[in-house]
Amino acid sequence: MVGRERRRHGTLARIGDLVLTVLAVGGTACVVLVPLAFFFDISLILFKTGSMGPTIPAGSLAVVREIPASEVHVGDVVTVDRTPLAPITHRVVDIANGGGPTRLLTLRGDANATNDAAPHAVSHVRLVEWSVPRLGYAVRAVSNVYATSLITIGAAAIVTWAFWPRGGEQGTRRRRRPDSAVPDDAGAVPEIGTQPSGPGAHGDSTLGRMLVVLAVLPGVAAAVLATPGQARADTTEEVIRSRHLTLVSIGDNDRMTNLAPDQPVPWQVGVSAHARQPGEVTISLSASGPLTVRPDGLQVKVAVCAIRWVKGACPTGQGEQVLADGPATRLAAHPIIISSMRADQQRWVLVTASLLANSVASGSADLIVTATGFGDSASAGGTVGPLPRTGTNLWTPLLAGGGALFTGLLLVRAARRHRIPVGRP
């Protein structure tokens, strides 16, 4: 019986050692990679759309590194920032000197038939080093609030295990067998439930367990808190034509339908007329839907420029804010006139939608820009909605892990206080 018990314990110890080694290696890798990512400007992005397919299909996870634009070559796949628009990740097809460190990059998605609408003036970009298809879906799943809760509870279990009392921690207790005259130091039989001490122990010492905790927990924290960026294909342009009016709607549908609190999303609409007789065009904005019912719901501000907005700025420097940031409830009762123009002019309306930092609003809203003139009218609409709650709130996983850790430490304390050594009679 004793031999069988010792063999069973040896097998379990070897399995435990293997698991601890894997955890320690994984945690250590995270500890090493996090500062490397920080100091070498390395980050992760998820590809939600297929504009770079089949080279980088939708759902891929990519590693990107920030570099000066002067180091970019034709053929590189880069991510460029377009504040306040979303970043874009496409392949470089042409490079022009923009003066000093600035480069004018012409980009195109591998799956797109045409280049991006205009060159991007940048001084730094993020170069795509390599990517893994479909791995982005797994990262997305782990970022779910339930998955992060399980991760933090697992971390709490590791801490509890590290402090859990072992029989061998108080020294090896040995007892002479009643039917044997062999001295303890010659043939003692270890008490059942204890671990042998000394250099050959199986890593159950408090120090060993704490080293594993110190190796694993930073990696767990990085897994819970890290949020890879999203690589979006590009904004979508839609042209709406009527008899005398043309509207060009430009926006990122994905961002608009997944508004994150305190992260404004722009949408612009260009209005032009093609009428032979003189006249005036009136431009109005309206909103409808559940997200416009409450003052703490959708927030909207509006500005107007004579030409197309570039990176949130009016190129002429004469952009005019016509509607201050505030609740969309003021647009729900009746449309608000935001601008007017002659037949030979253009107007570009920049609508910025957002949610308050602590918003709990739900549902969606329809924003509609309408141009009226020459007995004609045309409208462009955009649907706005909040980001799904799962995966954006860290309080649930952190509270779950904290509760599990507190419970585990209480159990450790109770076990240490009431532990009764188990020995052979």
CSV table of C-alpha atoms in Angstrom, one decimal:
chain,number,residue,atom,x,y,z
A,1,MET,CA,0.0,0.0,0.0
A,2,VAL,CA,2.8,2.4,0.9
A,3,GLY,CA,4.6,1.7,-2.4
A,4,ARG,CA,1.4,2.2,-4.4
A,5,GLU,CA,0.7,5.4,-2.5
A,6,ARG,CA,4.2,6.7,-3.2
A,7,ARG,CA,4.0,5.9,-6.9
A,8,ARG,CA,0.7,7.6,-7.2
A,9,HIS,CA,2.1,10.7,-5.4
A,10,GLY,CA,5.1,10.7,-7.7
A,11,THR,CA,3.0,10.6,-10.8
A,12,LEU,CA,0.8,13.5,-9.6
A,13,ALA,CA,3.9,15.4,-8.6
A,14,ARG,CA,5.4,15.0,-12.1
A,15,ILE,CA,2.1,16.2,-13.7
A,16,GLY,CA,2.0,19.1,-11.3
A,17,ASP,CA,5.6,20.0,-12.1
A,18,LEU,CA,4.8,19.9,-15.8
A,19,VAL,CA,1.7,22.2,-15.4
A,20,LEU,CA,3.7,24.6,-13.2
A,21,THR,CA,6.5,24.7,-15.8
A,22,VAL,CA,4.1,25.5,-18.6
A,23,LEU,CA,2.5,28.2,-16.5
A,24,ALA,CA,5.8,29.7,-15.5
A,25,VAL,CA,7.1,29.7,-19.0
A,26,GLY,CA,3.9,31.4,-20.3
A,27,GLY,CA,3.9,33.9,-17.6
A,28,THR,CA,7.5,34.7,-18.0
A,29,ALA,CA,7.0,35.1,-21.7
A,30,CYS,CA,4.3,37.7,-21.0
A,31,VAL,CA,6.5,39.5,-18.5
A,32,VAL,CA,9.2,39.7,-21.1
A,33,LEU,CA,7.0,40.6,-24.1
A,34,VAL,CA,5.1,43.4,-22.3
A,35,PRO,CA,8.2,45.7,-21.8
A,36,LEU,CA,9.4,44.7,-25.2
A,37,ALA,CA,6.1,45.9,-26.7
A,38,PHE,CA,6.3,49.1,-24.7
A,39,PHE,CA,9.9,50.0,-25.5
A,40,PHE,CA,9.8,48.9,-29.2
A,41,ASP,CA,6.4,50.3,-30.0
A,42,ILE,CA,4.9,46.9,-30.8
A,43,SER,CA,1.1,46.4,-30.5
A,44,LEU,CA,-1.7,44.1,-31.8
A,45,ILE,CA,-4.5,44.9,-34.2
A,46,LEU,CA,-7.6,42.9,-35.2
A,47,PHE,CA,-8.8,42.9,-38.8
A,48,LYS,CA,-12.6,43.1,-38.7
A,49,THR,CA,-13.1,43.5,-42.4
A,50,GLY,CA,-11.8,41.8,-45.5
A,51,SER,CA,-10.3,44.8,-47.5
A,52,MET,CA,-6.9,43.2,-47.2
A,53,GLY,CA,-8.0,39.8,-48.2
A,54,PRO,CA,-6.9,37.2,-49.1
A,55,THR,CA,-3.4,38.3,-47.8
A,56,ILE,CA,-4.9,39.3,-44.4
A,57,PRO,CA,-8.4,38.0,-44.2
A,58,ALA,CA,-11.1,39.3,-41.8
A,59,GLY,CA,-10.6,37.9,-38.3
A,60,SER,CA,-6.8,38.0,-38.4
A,61,LEU,CA,-4.6,39.2,-35.6
A,62,ALA,CA,-1.5,41.2,-36.6
A,63,VAL,CA,1.6,42.4,-34.9
A,64,VAL,CA,2.4,46.0,-35.8
A,65,ARG,CA,5.5,48.2,-35.0
A,66,GLU,CA,5.6,52.0,-35.2
A,67,ILE,CA,8.2,53.4,-37.6
A,68,PRO,CA,9.0,56.8,-39.1
A,69,ALA,CA,7.2,57.3,-42.4
A,70,SER,CA,10.6,57.9,-44.1
A,71,GLU,CA,11.3,54.1,-43.6
A,72,VAL,CA,8.2,53.0,-45.5
A,73,HIS,CA,8.5,51.2,-48.8
A,74,VAL,CA,6.0,50.6,-51.6
A,75,GLY,CA,4.4,47.2,-50.9
A,76,ASP,CA,4.4,47.6,-47.1
A,77,VAL,CA,1.2,47.1,-45.3
A,78,VAL,CA,0.8,49.9,-42.8
A,79,THR,CA,-1.7,51.3,-40.4
A,80,VAL,CA,-2.2,55.1,-40.5
A,81,ASP,CA,-4.1,57.3,-38.0
A,82,ARG,CA,-6.7,59.6,-39.3
A,83,THR,CA,-8.0,61.4,-36.2
A,84,PRO,CA,-10.9,61.8,-35.7
A,85,LEU,CA,-11.6,59.1,-38.2
A,86,ALA,CA,-10.7,55.5,-37.5
A,87,PRO,CA,-7.2,54.2,-38.4
A,88,ILE,CA,-6.9,52.4,-41.8
A,89,THR,CA,-4.7,49.4,-42.6
A,90,HIS,CA,-3.8,49.1,-46.3
A,91,ARG,CA,-0.9,48.4,-48.7
A,92,VAL,CA,1.4,51.3,-49.8
A,93,VAL,CA,1.2,51.8,-53.6
A,94,ASP,CA,2.9,55.1,-53.9
A,95,ILE,CA,5.0,57.5,-51.8
A,96,ALA,CA,5.6,61.2,-52.2
A,97,ASN,CA,7.6,63.7,-50.2
A,98,GLY,CA,5.4,65.8,-48.0
A,99,GLY,CA,8.2,68.0,-46.6
A,100,GLY,CA,10.5,67.2,-43.7
A,101,PRO,CA,9.6,63.9,-42.0
A,102,THR,CA,6.1,63.9,-43.6
A,103,ARG,CA,5.3,61.4,-46.4
A,104,LEU,CA,2.2,61.3,-48.6
A,105,LEU,CA,1.2,57.7,-48.8
A,106,THR,CA,-1.2,56.4,-51.3
A,107,LEU,CA,-2.9,53.2,-50.0
A,108,ARG,CA,-5.1,50.5,-51.4
A,109,GLY,CA,-6.6,47.4,-49.9
A,110,ASP,CA,-5.6,44.2,-51.6
A,111,ALA,CA,-9.3,43.4,-52.1
A,112,ASN,CA,-10.2,46.9,-53.3
A,113,ALA,CA,-10.4,47.9,-57.0
A,114,THR,CA,-9.2,51.5,-56.5
A,115,ASN,CA,-6.8,53.4,-54.3
A,116,ASP,CA,-8.0,55.2,-51.1
A,117,ALA,CA,-9.7,58.5,-51.9
A,118,ALA,CA,-6.7,60.7,-51.0
A,119,PRO,CA,-3.1,60.3,-50.0
A,120,HIS,CA,-2.4,60.2,-46.3
A,121,ALA,CA,0.1,62.8,-44.9
A,122,VAL,CA,1.9,61.1,-42.1
A,123,SER,CA,5.2,61.3,-40.2
A,124,HIS,CA,4.8,57.9,-38.4
A,125,VAL,CA,3.0,54.7,-39.3
A,126,ARG,CA,2.5,51.2,-37.8
A,127,LEU,CA,4.1,48.6,-40.0
A,128,VAL,CA,2.4,45.2,-40.1
A,129,GLU,CA,5.2,42.7,-39.3
A,130,TRP,CA,3.2,39.5,-39.5
A,131,SER,CA,-0.4,38.2,-39.0
A,132,VAL,CA,-2.2,35.0,-38.1
A,133,PRO,CA,-5.6,34.2,-39.8
A,134,ARG,CA,-8.6,33.7,-37.5
A,135,LEU,CA,-6.6,34.3,-34.3
A,136,GLY,CA,-8.4,37.6,-33.9
A,137,TYR,CA,-11.7,35.7,-33.3
A,138,ALA,CA,-10.1,33.9,-30.4
A,139,VAL,CA,-8.8,37.2,-28.9
A,140,ARG,CA,-12.2,38.7,-29.4
A,141,ALA,CA,-13.8,35.7,-27.5
A,142,VAL,CA,-11.3,36.0,-24.6
A,143,SER,CA,-12.2,39.7,-24.4
A,144,ASN,CA,-15.7,38.8,-23.5
A,145,VAL,CA,-16.6,39.7,-19.9
A,146,TYR,CA,-17.4,36.1,-19.0
A,147,ALA,CA,-14.0,34.9,-20.3
A,148,THR,CA,-12.1,37.6,-18.5
A,149,SER,CA,-14.0,36.7,-15.4
A,150,LEU,CA,-12.9,33.1,-15.7
A,151,ILE,CA,-9.3,34.2,-16.2
A,152,THR,CA,-9.2,36.4,-13.1
A,153,ILE,CA,-10.9,33.6,-11.1
A,154,GLY,CA,-8.2,31.3,-12.3
A,155,ALA,CA,-5.5,33.8,-11.2
A,156,ALA,CA,-7.1,33.9,-7.8
A,157,ALA,CA,-7.0,30.1,-7.7
A,158,ILE,CA,-3.3,30.1,-8.4
A,159,VAL,CA,-2.7,32.5,-5.5
A,160,THR,CA,-4.8,30.4,-3.2
A,161,TRP,CA,-2.8,27.3,-4.3
A,162,ALA,CA,0.5,29.1,-3.6
A,163,PHE,CA,-0.5,29.8,0.0
A,164,TRP,CA,-2.3,26.5,0.7
A,165,PRO,CA,-0.6,24.6,3.6
A,166,ARG,CA,1.3,21.5,2.7
A,167,GLY,CA,2.3,18.8,5.2
A,168,GLY,CA,6.0,19.1,4.2
A,169,GLU,CA,6.2,22.8,5.0
A,170,GLN,CA,6.6,22.2,8.7
A,171,GLY,CA,9.4,19.7,8.1
A,172,THR,CA,9.2,16.0,7.5
A,173,ARG,CA,7.4,14.2,10.2
A,174,ARG,CA,8.5,10.6,10.6
A,175,ARG,CA,7.1,7.9,12.7
A,176,ARG,CA,8.6,4.5,13.5
A,177,ARG,CA,6.5,1.6,12.5
A,178,PRO,CA,5.4,-0.3,15.6
A,179,ASP,CA,6.5,-3.6,14.2
A,180,SER,CA,9.9,-2.5,13.2
A,181,ALA,CA,13.1,-2.1,15.2
A,182,VAL,CA,14.8,-0.1,12.5
A,183,PRO,CA,15.9,3.4,13.7
A,184,ASP,CA,14.1,6.4,12.3
A,185,ASP,CA,17.2,7.7,10.5
A,186,ALA,CA,17.8,4.3,8.8
A,187,GLY,CA,14.3,3.4,7.4
A,188,ALA,CA,11.7,5.8,8.5
A,189,VAL,CA,8.4,5.8,6.5
A,190,PRO,CA,7.1,9.2,5.6
A,191,GLU,CA,3.8,10.1,7.1
A,192,ILE,CA,0.9,9.8,4.6
A,193,GLY,CA,-0.1,13.2,3.4
A,194,THR,CA,3.3,14.8,3.8
A,195,GLN,CA,5.9,15.8,1.2
A,196,PRO,CA,9.6,14.7,1.5
A,197,SER,CA,11.8,17.7,2.1
A,198,GLY,CA,15.3,18.5,1.0
A,199,PRO,CA,16.9,19.0,-2.5
A,200,GLY,CA,14.7,16.3,-4.1
A,201,ALA,CA,11.4,17.8,-3.2
A,202,HIS,CA,8.9,18.2,-6.0
A,203,GLY,CA,8.7,22.0,-5.9
A,204,ASP,CA,6.0,22.3,-3.3
A,205,SER,CA,7.9,24.8,-1.1
A,206,THR,CA,6.3,28.2,-0.5
A,207,LEU,CA,9.2,29.9,-2.4
A,208,GLY,CA,8.7,27.7,-5.4
A,209,ARG,CA,4.9,28.3,-5.5
A,210,MET,CA,5.4,32.1,-5.1
A,211,LEU,CA,7.9,32.1,-8.0
A,212,VAL,CA,5.2,30.5,-10.2
A,213,VAL,CA,2.7,33.1,-9.0
A,214,LEU,CA,5.1,36.0,-9.7
A,215,ALA,CA,5.7,34.5,-13.2
A,216,VAL,CA,2.0,33.8,-14.1
A,217,LEU,CA,0.0,36.8,-12.6
A,218,PRO,CA,1.6,39.5,-14.7
A,219,GLY,CA,0.8,37.5,-17.8
A,220,VAL,CA,-2.8,37.1,-16.6
A,221,ALA,CA,-3.1,40.8,-15.9
A,222,ALA,CA,-1.8,41.6,-19.4
A,223,ALA,CA,-4.3,39.1,-20.9
A,224,VAL,CA,-7.2,40.7,-19.0
A,225,LEU,CA,-6.3,44.4,-19.5
A,226,ALA,CA,-4.7,44.3,-23.0
A,227,THR,CA,-7.1,45.5,-25.7
A,228,PRO,CA,-5.8,45.1,-29.3
A,229,GLY,CA,-6.8,47.8,-31.7
A,230,GLN,CA,-9.2,47.4,-34.5
A,231,ALA,CA,-8.0,47.5,-38.1
A,232,ARG,CA,-10.9,48.9,-40.1
A,233,ALA,CA,-11.1,48.8,-43.9
A,234,ASP,CA,-12.0,52.4,-44.6
A,235,THR,CA,-14.9,54.8,-44.4
A,236,THR,CA,-17.7,54.1,-46.8
A,237,GLU,CA,-18.8,56.7,-49.4
A,238,GLU,CA,-22.3,56.7,-50.7
A,239,VAL,CA,-23.6,59.1,-53.4
A,240,ILE,CA,-27.3,60.1,-53.4
A,241,ARG,CA,-28.6,61.9,-56.4
A,242,SER,CA,-31.9,63.5,-57.1
A,243,ARG,CA,-33.0,65.7,-60.0
A,244,HIS,CA,-31.1,68.8,-58.9
A,245,LEU,CA,-29.1,67.8,-55.8
A,246,THR,CA,-26.2,65.5,-55.0
A,247,LEU,CA,-25.3,64.2,-51.5
A,248,VAL,CA,-22.1,62.4,-50.7
A,249,SER,CA,-22.3,60.5,-47.4
A,250,ILE,CA,-18.9,59.5,-45.8
A,251,GLY,CA,-18.7,57.5,-42.6
A,252,ASP,CA,-17.5,54.4,-40.9
A,253,ASN,CA,-20.6,52.3,-40.5
A,254,ASP,CA,-18.9,49.8,-38.1
A,255,ARG,CA,-17.9,52.6,-35.7
A,256,MET,CA,-21.3,54.3,-35.9
A,257,THR,CA,-23.2,51.2,-35.1
A,258,ASN,CA,-20.8,50.3,-32.3
A,259,LEU,CA,-20.3,53.6,-30.4
A,260,ALA,CA,-18.1,53.4,-27.4
A,261,PRO,CA,-18.7,55.8,-24.5
A,262,ASP,CA,-16.6,59.0,-24.7
A,263,GLN,CA,-15.3,58.1,-28.1
A,264,PRO,CA,-16.8,60.5,-30.7
A,265,VAL,CA,-17.4,59.2,-34.3
A,266,PRO,CA,-17.5,61.6,-37.3
A,267,TRP,CA,-19.9,61.4,-40.2
A,268,GLN,CA,-19.8,64.0,-43.0
A,269,VAL,CA,-22.2,64.7,-45.8
A,270,GLY,CA,-21.3,66.9,-48.9
A,271,VAL,CA,-24.1,68.8,-50.6
A,272,SER,CA,-24.0,70.2,-54.1
A,273,ALA,CA,-26.5,71.4,-56.6
A,274,HIS,CA,-26.7,71.1,-60.4
A,275,ALA,CA,-29.5,73.4,-61.3
A,276,ARG,CA,-29.3,75.9,-64.2
A,277,GLN,CA,-31.4,78.6,-62.6
A,278,PRO,CA,-30.3,80.5,-59.5
A,279,GLY,CA,-31.7,79.5,-56.1
A,280,GLU,CA,-30.9,78.5,-52.6
A,281,VAL,CA,-30.5,75.1,-50.9
A,282,THR,CA,-31.4,74.6,-47.3
A,283,ILE,CA,-29.7,71.8,-45.3
A,284,SER,CA,-31.3,70.4,-42.1
A,285,LEU,CA,-30.6,67.6,-39.6
A,286,SER,CA,-33.0,65.4,-37.8
A,287,ALA,CA,-32.8,62.4,-35.5
A,288,SER,CA,-35.1,59.6,-34.4
A,289,GLY,CA,-35.0,56.4,-32.4
A,290,PRO,CA,-34.8,55.2,-28.8
A,291,LEU,CA,-31.3,56.6,-28.4
A,292,THR,CA,-32.6,60.1,-28.8
A,293,VAL,CA,-35.3,59.9,-26.1
A,294,ARG,CA,-33.1,60.6,-23.0
A,295,PRO,CA,-30.8,63.6,-22.5
A,296,ASP,CA,-28.0,61.1,-21.4
A,297,GLY,CA,-28.4,59.2,-24.7
A,298,LEU,CA,-26.9,60.1,-28.1
A,299,GLN,CA,-24.9,63.4,-28.1
A,300,VAL,CA,-24.4,65.3,-31.4
A,301,LYS,CA,-22.5,68.3,-32.6
A,302,VAL,CA,-22.4,69.8,-36.1
A,303,ALA,CA,-19.9,71.9,-38.1
A,304,VAL,CA,-20.0,73.1,-41.7
A,305,CYS,CA,-17.2,73.7,-44.2
A,306,ALA,CA,-17.2,74.9,-47.8
A,307,ILE,CA,-15.1,71.9,-48.9
A,308,ARG,CA,-14.6,68.4,-47.7
A,309,TRP,CA,-13.3,67.9,-44.2
A,310,VAL,CA,-9.8,66.3,-43.9
A,311,LYS,CA,-8.9,64.6,-40.6
A,312,GLY,CA,-11.5,66.5,-38.7
A,313,ALA,CA,-10.3,69.9,-40.0
A,314,CYS,CA,-11.7,72.4,-42.6
A,315,PRO,CA,-8.9,72.9,-45.1
A,316,THR,CA,-9.9,76.5,-45.7
A,317,GLY,CA,-9.6,77.2,-42.0
A,318,GLN,CA,-13.1,78.6,-42.0
A,319,GLY,CA,-15.1,75.7,-40.6
A,320,GLU,CA,-18.1,76.9,-38.6
A,321,GLN,CA,-19.7,75.1,-35.6
A,322,VAL,CA,-23.4,75.4,-36.1
A,323,LEU,CA,-24.6,73.1,-33.4
A,324,ALA,CA,-22.8,72.7,-30.0
A,325,ASP,CA,-22.3,69.3,-28.5
A,326,GLY,CA,-25.4,68.2,-26.7
A,327,PRO,CA,-28.2,65.6,-26.6
A,328,ALA,CA,-29.9,64.5,-29.8
A,329,THR,CA,-33.3,65.1,-28.1
A,330,ARG,CA,-33.3,68.6,-29.6
A,331,LEU,CA,-33.3,67.0,-33.1
A,332,ALA,CA,-36.0,64.5,-32.3
A,333,ALA,CA,-38.9,67.0,-32.1
A,334,HIS,CA,-38.3,68.6,-35.5
A,335,PRO,CA,-35.4,69.0,-37.9
A,336,ILE,CA,-32.9,71.8,-37.3
A,337,ILE,CA,-31.7,74.0,-40.2
A,338,ILE,CA,-27.9,73.9,-40.1
A,339,SER,CA,-26.9,75.7,-43.3
A,340,SER,CA,-27.9,77.1,-46.6
A,341,MET,CA,-26.1,77.8,-49.9
A,342,ARG,CA,-26.4,79.1,-53.4
A,343,ALA,CA,-26.6,76.7,-56.5
A,344,ASP,CA,-23.0,77.4,-57.4
A,345,GLN,CA,-21.7,76.5,-53.9
A,346,GLN,CA,-21.0,73.3,-51.8
A,347,ARG,CA,-21.5,72.6,-48.2
A,348,TRP,CA,-19.8,69.8,-46.2
A,349,VAL,CA,-21.6,69.0,-43.0
A,350,LEU,CA,-19.6,67.2,-40.3
A,351,VAL,CA,-21.8,65.5,-37.7
A,352,THR,CA,-20.0,64.1,-34.7
A,353,ALA,CA,-21.9,61.4,-32.6
A,354,SER,CA,-20.9,60.3,-29.2
A,355,LEU,CA,-22.1,58.8,-25.9
A,356,LEU,CA,-21.4,60.1,-22.5
A,357,ALA,CA,-18.6,58.5,-20.4
A,358,ASN,CA,-21.1,56.8,-18.1
A,359,SER,CA,-23.9,56.3,-20.6
A,360,VAL,CA,-26.2,53.3,-20.1
A,361,ALA,CA,-28.3,54.2,-23.1
A,362,SER,CA,-29.6,51.4,-25.4
A,363,GLY,CA,-31.3,51.1,-28.7
A,364,SER,CA,-30.2,53.0,-31.8
A,365,ALA,CA,-30.9,56.3,-33.6
A,366,ASP,CA,-31.2,57.5,-37.2
A,367,LEU,CA,-29.4,60.7,-38.1
A,368,ILE,CA,-30.7,62.2,-41.4
A,369,VAL,CA,-29.2,65.2,-43.3
A,370,THR,CA,-31.7,66.6,-45.8
A,371,ALA,CA,-31.1,69.1,-48.6
A,372,THR,CA,-34.1,71.0,-50.0
A,373,GLY,CA,-34.1,73.4,-53.0
A,374,PHE,CA,-35.3,74.0,-56.5
A,375,GLY,CA,-38.5,72.1,-55.7
A,376,ASP,CA,-36.4,69.0,-55.0
A,377,SER,CA,-35.0,67.3,-51.9
A,378,ALA,CA,-32.5,64.5,-51.1
A,379,SER,CA,-31.5,62.8,-47.8
A,380,ALA,CA,-28.6,60.9,-46.5
A,381,GLY,CA,-29.0,58.8,-43.3
A,382,GLY,CA,-26.8,57.1,-40.8
A,383,THR,CA,-27.7,54.6,-38.1
A,384,VAL,CA,-26.0,55.0,-34.7
A,385,GLY,CA,-26.0,52.5,-31.9
A,386,PRO,CA,-24.0,51.8,-28.7
A,387,LEU,CA,-21.2,49.2,-28.5
A,388,PRO,CA,-22.4,45.8,-27.1
A,389,ARG,CA,-21.7,45.8,-23.4
A,390,THR,CA,-19.8,42.5,-23.3
A,391,GLY,CA,-16.1,42.8,-23.4
A,392,THR,CA,-16.0,46.5,-22.5
A,393,ASN,CA,-16.5,46.5,-18.7
A,394,LEU,CA,-13.6,45.3,-16.6
A,395,TRP,CA,-15.4,45.7,-13.3
A,396,THR,CA,-17.2,42.4,-13.6
A,397,PRO,CA,-14.0,40.2,-14.1
A,398,LEU,CA,-12.0,42.2,-11.6
A,399,LEU,CA,-14.7,41.8,-8.9
A,400,ALA,CA,-15.1,38.1,-9.8
A,401,GLY,CA,-11.4,37.6,-9.4
A,402,GLY,CA,-11.2,39.7,-6.2
A,403,GLY,CA,-14.0,37.7,-4.7
A,404,ALA,CA,-12.5,34.4,-5.6
A,405,LEU,CA,-9.1,35.5,-4.1
A,406,PHE,CA,-10.7,36.7,-0.9
A,407,THR,CA,-12.6,33.5,-0.5
A,408,GLY,CA,-9.4,31.4,-1.2
A,409,LEU,CA,-7.3,33.3,1.4
A,410,LEU,CA,-10.1,32.7,4.0
A,411,LEU,CA,-10.0,29.0,3.2
A,412,VAL,CA,-6.2,29.1,3.5
A,413,ARG,CA,-6.4,30.7,6.9
A,414,ALA,CA,-9.0,28.2,8.0
A,415,ALA,CA,-6.9,25.3,6.7
A,416,ARG,CA,-3.8,26.5,8.5
A,417,ARG,CA,-5.7,27.0,11.8
A,418,HIS,CA,-7.4,23.6,11.8
A,419,ARG,CA,-5.0,21.4,10.0
A,420,ILE,CA,-4.6,18.0,11.6
A,421,PRO,CA,-1.6,15.9,10.4
A,422,VAL,CA,-2.6,12.5,9.0
A,423,GLY,CA,-0.2,9.7,9.9
A,424,ARG,CA,0.1,6.0,9.7
A,425,PRO,CA,-0.9,4.2,12.9
